[in-house]
mmCIF file of C-alpha atoms in Angstrom:
data_model
loop_
_atom_site.group_PDB
_atom_site.id
_atom_site.type_symbol
_atom_site.label_atom_id
_atom_site.label_comp_id
_atom_site.label_asym_id
_atom_site.label_seq_id
_atom_site.Cartn_x
_atom_site.Cartn_y
_atom_site.Cartn_z
ATOM 1 C CA MET A 1 -0.412 0.140 0.246
ATOM 2 C CA THR A 2 1.367 3.503 -0.700
ATOM 3 C CA GLN A 3 -0.480 6.879 0.047
ATOM 4 C CA ALA A 4 -3.351 8.097 -1.641
ATOM 5 C CA SER A 5 -2.995 9.867 -4.258
ATOM 6 C CA LYS A 6 -4.427 13.438 -5.005
ATOM 7 C CA GLU A 7 -7.158 12.547 -7.414
ATOM 8 C CA GLN A 8 -8.548 9.826 -4.690
ATOM 9 C CA ILE A 9 -8.050 12.234 -1.884
ATOM 10 C CA SER A 10 -10.121 14.617 -3.933
ATOM 11 C CA LYS A 11 -13.260 11.475 -4.343
ATOM 12 C CA SER A 12 -12.907 10.010 -1.174
ATOM 13 C CA SER A 13 -15.467 12.123 1.852
ATOM 14 C CA TYR A 14 -16.650 10.946 4.939
ATOM 15 C CA LYS A 15 -20.112 10.486 4.004
ATOM 16 C CA PRO A 16 -20.367 7.032 2.037
ATOM 17 C CA ALA A 17 -22.355 7.882 -0.203
ATOM 18 C CA GLY A 18 -19.005 9.480 -2.404
ATOM 19 C CA GLU A 19 -17.271 7.445 -4.513
ATOM 20 C CA ILE A 20 -13.803 6.588 -1.766
ATOM 21 C CA LEU A 21 -15.021 6.287 2.225
ATOM 22 C CA ARG A 22 -12.460 8.114 4.173
ATOM 23 C CA ILE A 23 -12.043 7.070 7.477
ATOM 24 C CA SER A 24 -10.262 8.676 9.618
ATOM 25 C CA LYS A 25 -9.282 7.728 12.766
ATOM 26 C CA SER A 26 -11.262 10.228 15.072
ATOM 27 C CA SER A 27 -15.077 9.762 12.342
ATOM 28 C CA TYR A 28 -13.305 4.977 13.585
ATOM 29 C CA MET A 29 -13.697 5.936 16.927
ATOM 30 C CA THR A 30 -16.877 8.387 16.717
ATOM 31 C CA TYR A 31 -18.915 5.510 14.614
ATOM 32 C CA LYS A 32 -17.362 3.041 17.479
ATOM 33 C CA MET A 33 -18.581 4.896 20.001
ATOM 34 C CA CYS A 34 -21.573 6.832 18.883
ATOM 35 C CA PRO A 35 -23.060 6.040 15.139
ATOM 36 C CA ARG A 36 -25.685 9.292 15.631
ATOM 37 C CA GLN A 37 -22.617 11.136 16.602
ATOM 38 C CA PHE A 38 -21.439 10.154 13.929
ATOM 39 C CA TYR A 39 -24.186 10.972 11.404
ATOM 40 C CA TRP A 40 -24.308 14.712 13.205
ATOM 41 C CA ARG A 41 -20.504 15.239 12.936
ATOM 42 C CA TYR A 42 -20.063 13.706 9.776
ATOM 43 C CA VAL A 43 -22.513 13.279 7.562
ATOM 44 C CA ALA A 44 -25.719 15.511 8.089
ATOM 45 C CA ASP A 45 -22.568 18.702 8.328
ATOM 46 C CA VAL A 46 -24.221 20.001 11.395
ATOM 47 C CA PRO A 47 -22.110 23.027 12.547
ATOM 48 C CA SER A 48 -19.640 21.853 15.316
ATOM 49 C CA PRO A 49 -19.689 24.925 18.358
ATOM 50 C CA PRO A 50 -15.782 26.616 18.267
ATOM 51 C CA PRO A 51 -12.879 25.680 19.666
ATOM 52 C CA ASN A 52 -13.366 26.155 23.590
ATOM 53 C CA GLU A 53 -10.936 27.003 25.907
ATOM 54 C CA ALA A 54 -9.502 23.513 27.064
ATOM 55 C CA MET A 55 -9.080 22.107 23.504
ATOM 56 C CA ILE A 56 -7.013 25.369 22.293
ATOM 57 C CA ARG A 57 -3.970 24.423 25.471
ATOM 58 C CA GLY A 58 -4.462 20.746 24.276
ATOM 59 C CA THR A 59 -3.321 22.147 20.497
ATOM 60 C CA ILE A 60 -0.828 23.965 22.102
ATOM 61 C CA ILE A 61 0.480 21.467 24.386
ATOM 62 C CA HIS A 62 0.960 18.784 21.099
ATOM 63 C CA SER A 63 2.928 21.399 19.312
ATOM 64 C CA ALA A 64 5.114 22.107 22.329
ATOM 65 C CA MET A 65 6.512 18.662 22.543
ATOM 66 C CA GLU A 66 6.728 18.560 18.810
ATOM 67 C CA THR A 67 8.824 20.646 19.355
ATOM 68 C CA GLY A 68 10.701 19.021 22.085
ATOM 69 C CA ILE A 69 11.023 15.921 20.888
ATOM 70 C CA LEU A 70 12.038 17.287 16.929
ATOM 71 C CA GLY A 71 14.836 19.190 18.501
ATOM 72 C CA GLU A 72 15.922 20.500 21.803
ATOM 73 C CA PRO A 73 14.445 20.870 25.676
ATOM 74 C CA GLU A 74 15.560 24.071 24.797
ATOM 75 C CA ASP A 75 12.948 24.615 21.804
ATOM 76 C CA MET A 76 10.415 23.361 23.761
ATOM 77 C CA GLU A 77 10.504 26.289 26.535
ATOM 78 C CA ARG A 78 10.937 29.137 24.175
ATOM 79 C CA PHE A 79 7.540 27.185 22.979
ATOM 80 C CA LEU A 80 5.084 27.870 25.703
ATOM 81 C CA LEU A 81 7.441 31.088 26.708
ATOM 82 C CA ALA A 82 6.499 32.445 23.415
ATOM 83 C CA GLU A 83 2.660 30.434 23.899
ATOM 84 C CA GLY A 84 2.574 32.707 27.570
ATOM 85 C CA TYR A 85 2.541 28.063 28.809
ATOM 86 C CA GLU A 86 5.569 28.494 30.199
ATOM 87 C CA ASP A 87 3.892 28.592 33.732
ATOM 88 C CA ASP A 88 1.470 25.603 33.311
ATOM 89 C CA GLU A 89 1.646 22.609 35.314
ATOM 90 C CA GLY A 90 0.420 20.439 31.916
ATOM 91 C CA ALA A 91 3.614 21.497 29.738
ATOM 92 C CA THR A 92 6.373 21.497 33.286
ATOM 93 C CA ALA A 93 5.353 18.400 33.775
ATOM 94 C CA LEU A 94 4.927 17.420 29.811
ATOM 95 C CA GLY A 95 9.679 18.560 29.757
ATOM 96 C CA SER A 96 9.578 16.134 32.831
ATOM 97 C CA LEU A 97 8.476 13.064 31.213
ATOM 98 C CA LEU A 98 10.238 13.270 28.053
ATOM 99 C CA HIS A 99 13.841 13.973 29.908
ATOM 100 C CA THR A 100 13.225 10.954 32.025
ATOM 101 C CA ILE A 101 12.138 8.967 29.753
ATOM 102 C CA ALA A 102 14.509 10.316 26.647
ATOM 103 C CA THR A 103 17.134 9.291 29.620
ATOM 104 C CA ASP A 104 15.756 6.141 30.429
ATOM 105 C CA LEU A 105 15.550 4.757 26.940
ATOM 106 C CA GLY A 106 19.271 6.364 26.445
ATOM 107 C CA SER A 107 17.602 8.582 23.258
ATOM 108 C CA LEU A 108 14.477 9.370 22.110
ATOM 109 C CA GLU A 109 15.375 8.951 18.648
ATOM 110 C CA VAL A 110 12.365 10.090 16.352
ATOM 111 C CA ILE A 111 11.443 8.943 12.763
ATOM 112 C CA GLU A 112 8.748 10.683 12.378
ATOM 113 C CA ALA A 113 6.246 13.878 14.808
ATOM 114 C CA GLU A 114 2.690 15.564 13.375
ATOM 115 C CA VAL A 115 3.052 14.040 9.661
ATOM 116 C CA LYS A 116 -0.349 13.425 7.862
ATOM 117 C CA HIS A 117 -0.864 9.746 5.827
ATOM 118 C CA GLN A 118 -4.103 9.340 3.936
ATOM 119 C CA VAL A 119 -3.636 5.406 2.604
ATOM 120 C CA TYR A 120 -5.491 4.156 0.384
ATOM 121 C CA GLU A 121 -6.664 0.217 0.842
ATOM 122 C CA GLU A 122 -9.606 -1.376 -1.725
ATOM 123 C CA LEU A 123 -11.216 -3.566 1.335
ATOM 124 C CA ASP A 124 -13.477 -7.225 0.727
ATOM 125 C CA LEU A 125 -16.659 -6.342 2.923
ATOM 126 C CA PRO A 126 -19.723 -8.805 2.458
ATOM 127 C CA SER A 127 -20.969 -6.243 0.083
ATOM 128 C CA GLY A 128 -18.088 -5.904 -1.860
ATOM 129 C CA LYS A 129 -15.121 -3.973 -3.374
ATOM 130 C CA THR A 130 -15.394 -0.853 -1.024
ATOM 131 C CA PRO A 131 -12.871 1.727 -1.261
ATOM 132 C CA VAL A 132 -10.704 3.796 1.546
ATOM 133 C CA ILE A 133 -9.010 6.269 1.986
ATOM 134 C CA TRP A 134 -7.581 5.662 6.344
ATOM 135 C CA VAL A 135 -6.344 9.309 7.677
ATOM 136 C CA GLY A 136 -3.807 9.728 10.440
ATOM 137 C CA MET A 137 -1.534 12.359 12.533
ATOM 138 C CA ILE A 138 0.439 10.249 15.114
ATOM 139 C CA ASP A 139 1.573 12.538 17.813
ATOM 140 C CA GLY A 140 4.522 11.173 17.413
ATOM 141 C CA VAL A 141 6.921 7.532 16.250
ATOM 142 C CA ILE A 142 10.293 7.255 18.034
ATOM 143 C CA ARG A 143 12.510 4.295 18.238
ATOM 144 C CA HIS A 144 12.402 1.706 20.910
ATOM 145 C CA PRO A 145 16.153 0.526 21.433
ATOM 146 C CA SER A 146 15.365 -3.358 20.536
ATOM 147 C CA GLY A 147 14.710 -2.235 18.011
ATOM 148 C CA GLY A 148 10.819 -2.046 16.981
ATOM 149 C CA LEU A 149 8.764 1.572 16.457
ATOM 150 C CA ILE A 150 6.761 2.925 19.670
ATOM 151 C CA LEU A 151 3.787 5.318 19.133
ATOM 152 C CA VAL A 152 3.159 7.738 20.965
ATOM 153 C CA GLU A 153 0.197 9.344 21.752
ATOM 154 C CA LEU A 154 -0.711 12.752 24.137
ATOM 155 C CA LYS A 155 -4.093 13.404 26.247
ATOM 156 C CA THR A 156 -4.622 16.567 28.182
ATOM 157 C CA GLY A 157 -6.724 16.301 30.869
ATOM 158 C CA ASN A 158 -6.451 14.174 32.991
ATOM 159 C CA MET A 159 -6.385 10.037 32.381
ATOM 160 C CA ASN A 160 -8.451 6.704 33.892
ATOM 161 C CA MET A 161 -8.404 2.879 32.639
ATOM 162 C CA GLY A 162 -11.532 3.630 30.341
ATOM 163 C CA LYS A 163 -9.862 6.697 29.082
ATOM 164 C CA LEU A 164 -7.018 4.581 28.193
ATOM 165 C CA ALA A 165 -8.958 1.392 26.772
ATOM 166 C CA ARG A 166 -9.617 3.938 23.982
ATOM 167 C CA THR A 167 -6.012 5.187 23.362
ATOM 168 C CA ARG A 168 -5.067 2.055 23.062
ATOM 169 C CA LYS A 169 -7.733 1.855 19.880
ATOM 170 C CA GLU A 170 -6.734 4.407 18.682
ATOM 171 C CA LEU A 171 -2.885 3.548 18.734
ATOM 172 C CA VAL A 172 -3.881 0.193 17.282
ATOM 173 C CA TYR A 173 -6.013 1.865 14.207
ATOM 174 C CA TYR A 174 -2.688 4.179 13.334
ATOM 175 C CA THR A 175 -0.623 0.369 13.919
ATOM 176 C CA ARG A 176 -2.777 -0.878 11.717
ATOM 177 C CA LEU A 177 -2.306 2.460 9.468
ATOM 178 C CA LEU A 178 1.441 2.366 9.597
ATOM 179 C CA LYS A 179 1.748 -1.246 8.337
ATOM 180 C CA LEU A 180 0.289 -1.011 5.308
ATOM 181 C CA LEU A 181 3.033 1.897 4.354
ATOM 182 C CA GLY A 182 5.531 -1.025 5.059
ATOM 183 C CA TYR A 183 6.841 0.951 8.450
ATOM 184 C CA ASP A 184 9.404 -1.153 10.693
ATOM 185 C CA GLU A 185 7.207 -3.732 12.990
ATOM 186 C CA ILE A 186 5.711 -1.666 15.812
ATOM 187 C CA THR A 187 6.200 -2.788 19.270
ATOM 188 C CA HIS A 188 4.607 -0.213 21.730
ATOM 189 C CA PHE A 189 3.089 2.374 22.526
ATOM 190 C CA LEU A 190 4.015 5.193 25.243
ATOM 191 C CA TYR A 191 1.034 7.052 26.678
ATOM 192 C CA LEU A 192 1.399 10.972 28.334
ATOM 193 C CA THR A 193 -0.619 12.509 30.064
ATOM 194 C CA PRO A 194 0.669 15.276 31.720
ATOM 195 C CA ASP A 195 -2.355 16.462 33.580
ATOM 196 C CA TYR A 196 -3.213 13.268 35.431
ATOM 197 C CA GLU A 197 -2.728 14.492 39.438
ATOM 198 C CA ILE A 198 -0.916 12.039 40.916
ATOM 199 C CA LYS A 199 -4.296 9.999 43.546
ATOM 200 C CA GLU A 200 -2.537 7.074 46.096
ATOM 201 C CA GLY A 201 -4.840 4.354 45.602
ATOM 202 C CA ASP A 202 -5.306 5.757 41.541
ATOM 203 C CA LYS A 203 -5.755 1.142 39.216
ATOM 204 C CA LEU A 204 -4.070 2.971 37.127
ATOM 205 C CA LEU A 205 -0.708 3.571 39.068
ATOM 206 C CA ASP A 206 -0.717 -0.754 39.455
ATOM 207 C CA GLU A 207 0.034 -0.125 35.325
ATOM 208 C CA TYR A 208 3.030 -0.549 35.450
ATOM 209 C CA LYS A 209 3.097 -3.872 37.746
ATOM 210 C CA LYS A 210 1.772 -5.958 34.600
ATOM 211 C CA ARG A 211 4.643 -7.719 31.975
ATOM 212 C CA GLY A 212 7.282 -5.606 30.172
ATOM 213 C CA LYS A 213 4.871 -2.250 31.054
ATOM 214 C CA THR A 214 7.072 0.394 32.546
ATOM 215 C CA MET A 215 5.658 3.576 34.164
ATOM 216 C CA TRP A 216 6.707 7.254 34.457
ATOM 217 C CA VAL A 217 4.889 9.298 37.197
ATOM 218 C CA GLY A 218 5.729 13.220 38.166
ATOM 219 C CA GLU A 219 5.650 14.721 41.560
ATOM 220 C CA THR A 220 2.099 15.645 41.535
ATOM 221 C CA ASN A 221 0.788 15.817 38.633
ATOM 222 C CA GLY A 222 1.907 13.864 34.884
ATOM 223 C CA PHE A 223 1.660 10.146 33.854
ATOM 224 C CA ALA A 224 3.836 8.249 31.162
ATOM 225 C CA LEU A 225 3.140 4.489 30.038
ATOM 226 C CA LEU A 226 5.289 2.714 28.588
ATOM 227 C CA GLU A 227 3.619 -0.755 27.492
ATOM 228 C CA PRO A 228 4.462 -3.670 24.330
ATOM 229 C CA ILE A 229 1.520 -4.053 21.921
ATOM 230 C CA THR A 230 -0.291 -7.996 22.655
ATOM 231 C CA THR A 231 -1.764 -9.808 20.107
ATOM 232 C CA ARG A 232 -5.248 -10.047 22.121
ATOM 233 C CA SER A 233 -5.653 -6.001 21.464
ATOM 234 C CA ILE A 234 -5.011 -6.345 17.199
ATOM 235 C CA ASN A 235 -7.178 -9.367 16.850
ATOM 236 C CA SER A 236 -9.985 -7.024 19.066
ATOM 237 C CA PHE A 237 -9.734 -4.381 16.236
ATOM 238 C CA GLU A 238 -9.337 -6.843 13.402
ATOM 239 C CA ALA A 239 -12.528 -8.378 14.257
ATOM 240 C CA SER A 240 -14.119 -6.075 14.635
ATOM 241 C CA LEU A 241 -13.199 -3.219 12.043
ATOM 242 C CA TYR A 242 -14.347 -5.255 8.708
ATOM 243 C CA ASP A 243 -18.273 -5.388 10.771
ATOM 244 C CA THR A 244 -17.465 -1.440 11.532
ATOM 245 C CA ILE A 245 -17.235 -0.233 7.754
ATOM 246 C CA GLU A 246 -20.218 -2.706 6.745
ATOM 247 C CA SER A 247 -21.993 -1.011 9.191
ATOM 248 C CA LEU A 248 -20.921 2.060 8.095
ATOM 249 C CA THR A 249 -21.338 2.362 4.751
ATOM 250 C CA LEU A 250 -24.671 1.134 4.407
ATOM 251 C CA GLN A 251 -25.795 4.210 6.868
ATOM 252 C CA ASP A 252 -26.521 2.384 10.527
ATOM 253 C CA TYR A 253 -26.897 5.548 12.086
ATOM 254 C CA PRO A 254 -28.614 3.935 16.453
ATOM 255 C CA MET A 255 -27.739 6.501 18.579
ATOM 256 C CA VAL A 256 -26.322 5.315 21.435
ATOM 257 C CA TRP A 257 -27.846 7.365 24.063
ATOM 258 C CA ASN A 258 -26.894 7.453 27.950
ATOM 259 C CA GLU A 259 -28.666 10.646 30.854
ATOM 260 C CA PHE A 260 -25.584 11.395 31.943
ATOM 261 C CA PHE A 261 -22.432 11.183 28.847
ATOM 262 C CA CYS A 262 -24.313 12.561 26.014
ATOM 263 C CA PRO A 263 -25.163 16.139 28.047
ATOM 264 C CA MET A 264 -21.939 16.251 29.280
ATOM 265 C CA TRP A 265 -20.017 15.153 27.049
ATOM 266 C CA CYS A 266 -21.878 14.681 22.838
ATOM 267 C CA ASP A 267 -21.461 18.297 21.444
ATOM 268 C CA PHE A 268 -24.480 17.049 19.306
ATOM 269 C CA HIS A 269 -27.093 15.851 22.369
ATOM 270 C CA LEU A 270 -29.391 18.583 21.854
ATOM 271 C CA ASN A 271 -29.873 16.143 18.025
ATOM 272 C CA CYS A 272 -31.095 13.932 19.685
ATOM 273 C CA GLU A 273 -33.455 14.748 22.210
ATOM 274 C CA SER A 274 -35.160 16.884 20.046
ATOM 275 C CA GLU A 275 -35.490 13.584 18.579
ATOM 276 C CA MET A 276 -36.646 11.464 20.892
ATOM 277 C CA THR A 277 -38.568 14.235 22.215
ATOM 278 C CA GLY A 278 -40.780 14.259 18.680
ATOM 279 C CA SER A 279 -39.282 18.056 17.990
ATOM 280 C CA ILE A 280 -38.358 17.680 15.615
ATOM 281 C CA GLU A 281 -39.428 15.033 12.956
ATOM 282 C CA LYS A 282 -37.242 11.558 12.660
ATOM 283 C CA TRP A 283 -34.062 11.834 10.089
ATOM 284 C CA LEU A 284 -34.749 9.162 8.880
#
């Protein structure tokens, strides 16, 4: 497999009725979480609200990490100073985590950071051959001392076991994408969560006890976990991949409603509430 051509990209769309189906990590995970949310975001063209303060900060922290791992620690410090985030606790914790990880691994041999990939593939689905462009922009790819590659994912905000499991699925998605491109074997995932607040008794802090995992934590906040890829994670993803894409191409958008999480986390919950109460016509 190779990167998609400009012509293939121009013919791709997140809407299943398009000539080539476009799938990004975010759109795939959105459909897995709630097909109706996928519909509102990618098919119905319902406008999303503008970026909030947390989203803007997250973008800056990601850019700071990219600057730091591609250059020198001083480059990251200068970037944060220019953005007015030199006193941000998460940014400080991130710099400390990266320094400690680089020391423990011997170095950080960076293969790439924030590089956008668009890969063309024809999937053999029960409904027939389906042309797909897989889209992904990985926070970082670095070399493991043993020779394999490490996929790096930075998450701002807090971290818990549920979020860790979801992030693992995102990295398995990226693993498949880079495998299609012929990259060296992906052997490890590295999770960076500089905003994590250290809490005694948190199950997340027991992850280092599991075979092959290495954990780093700051004094009060900041958490990083390096883990080997398991066959179980890869097989689980592959088992559900084709069924998920088949359902998406059939334009199956069931609602996965939760009284707590939907109003709290979904930008489109009012659309679903209106549908459930009958105040708007059903979209079907």
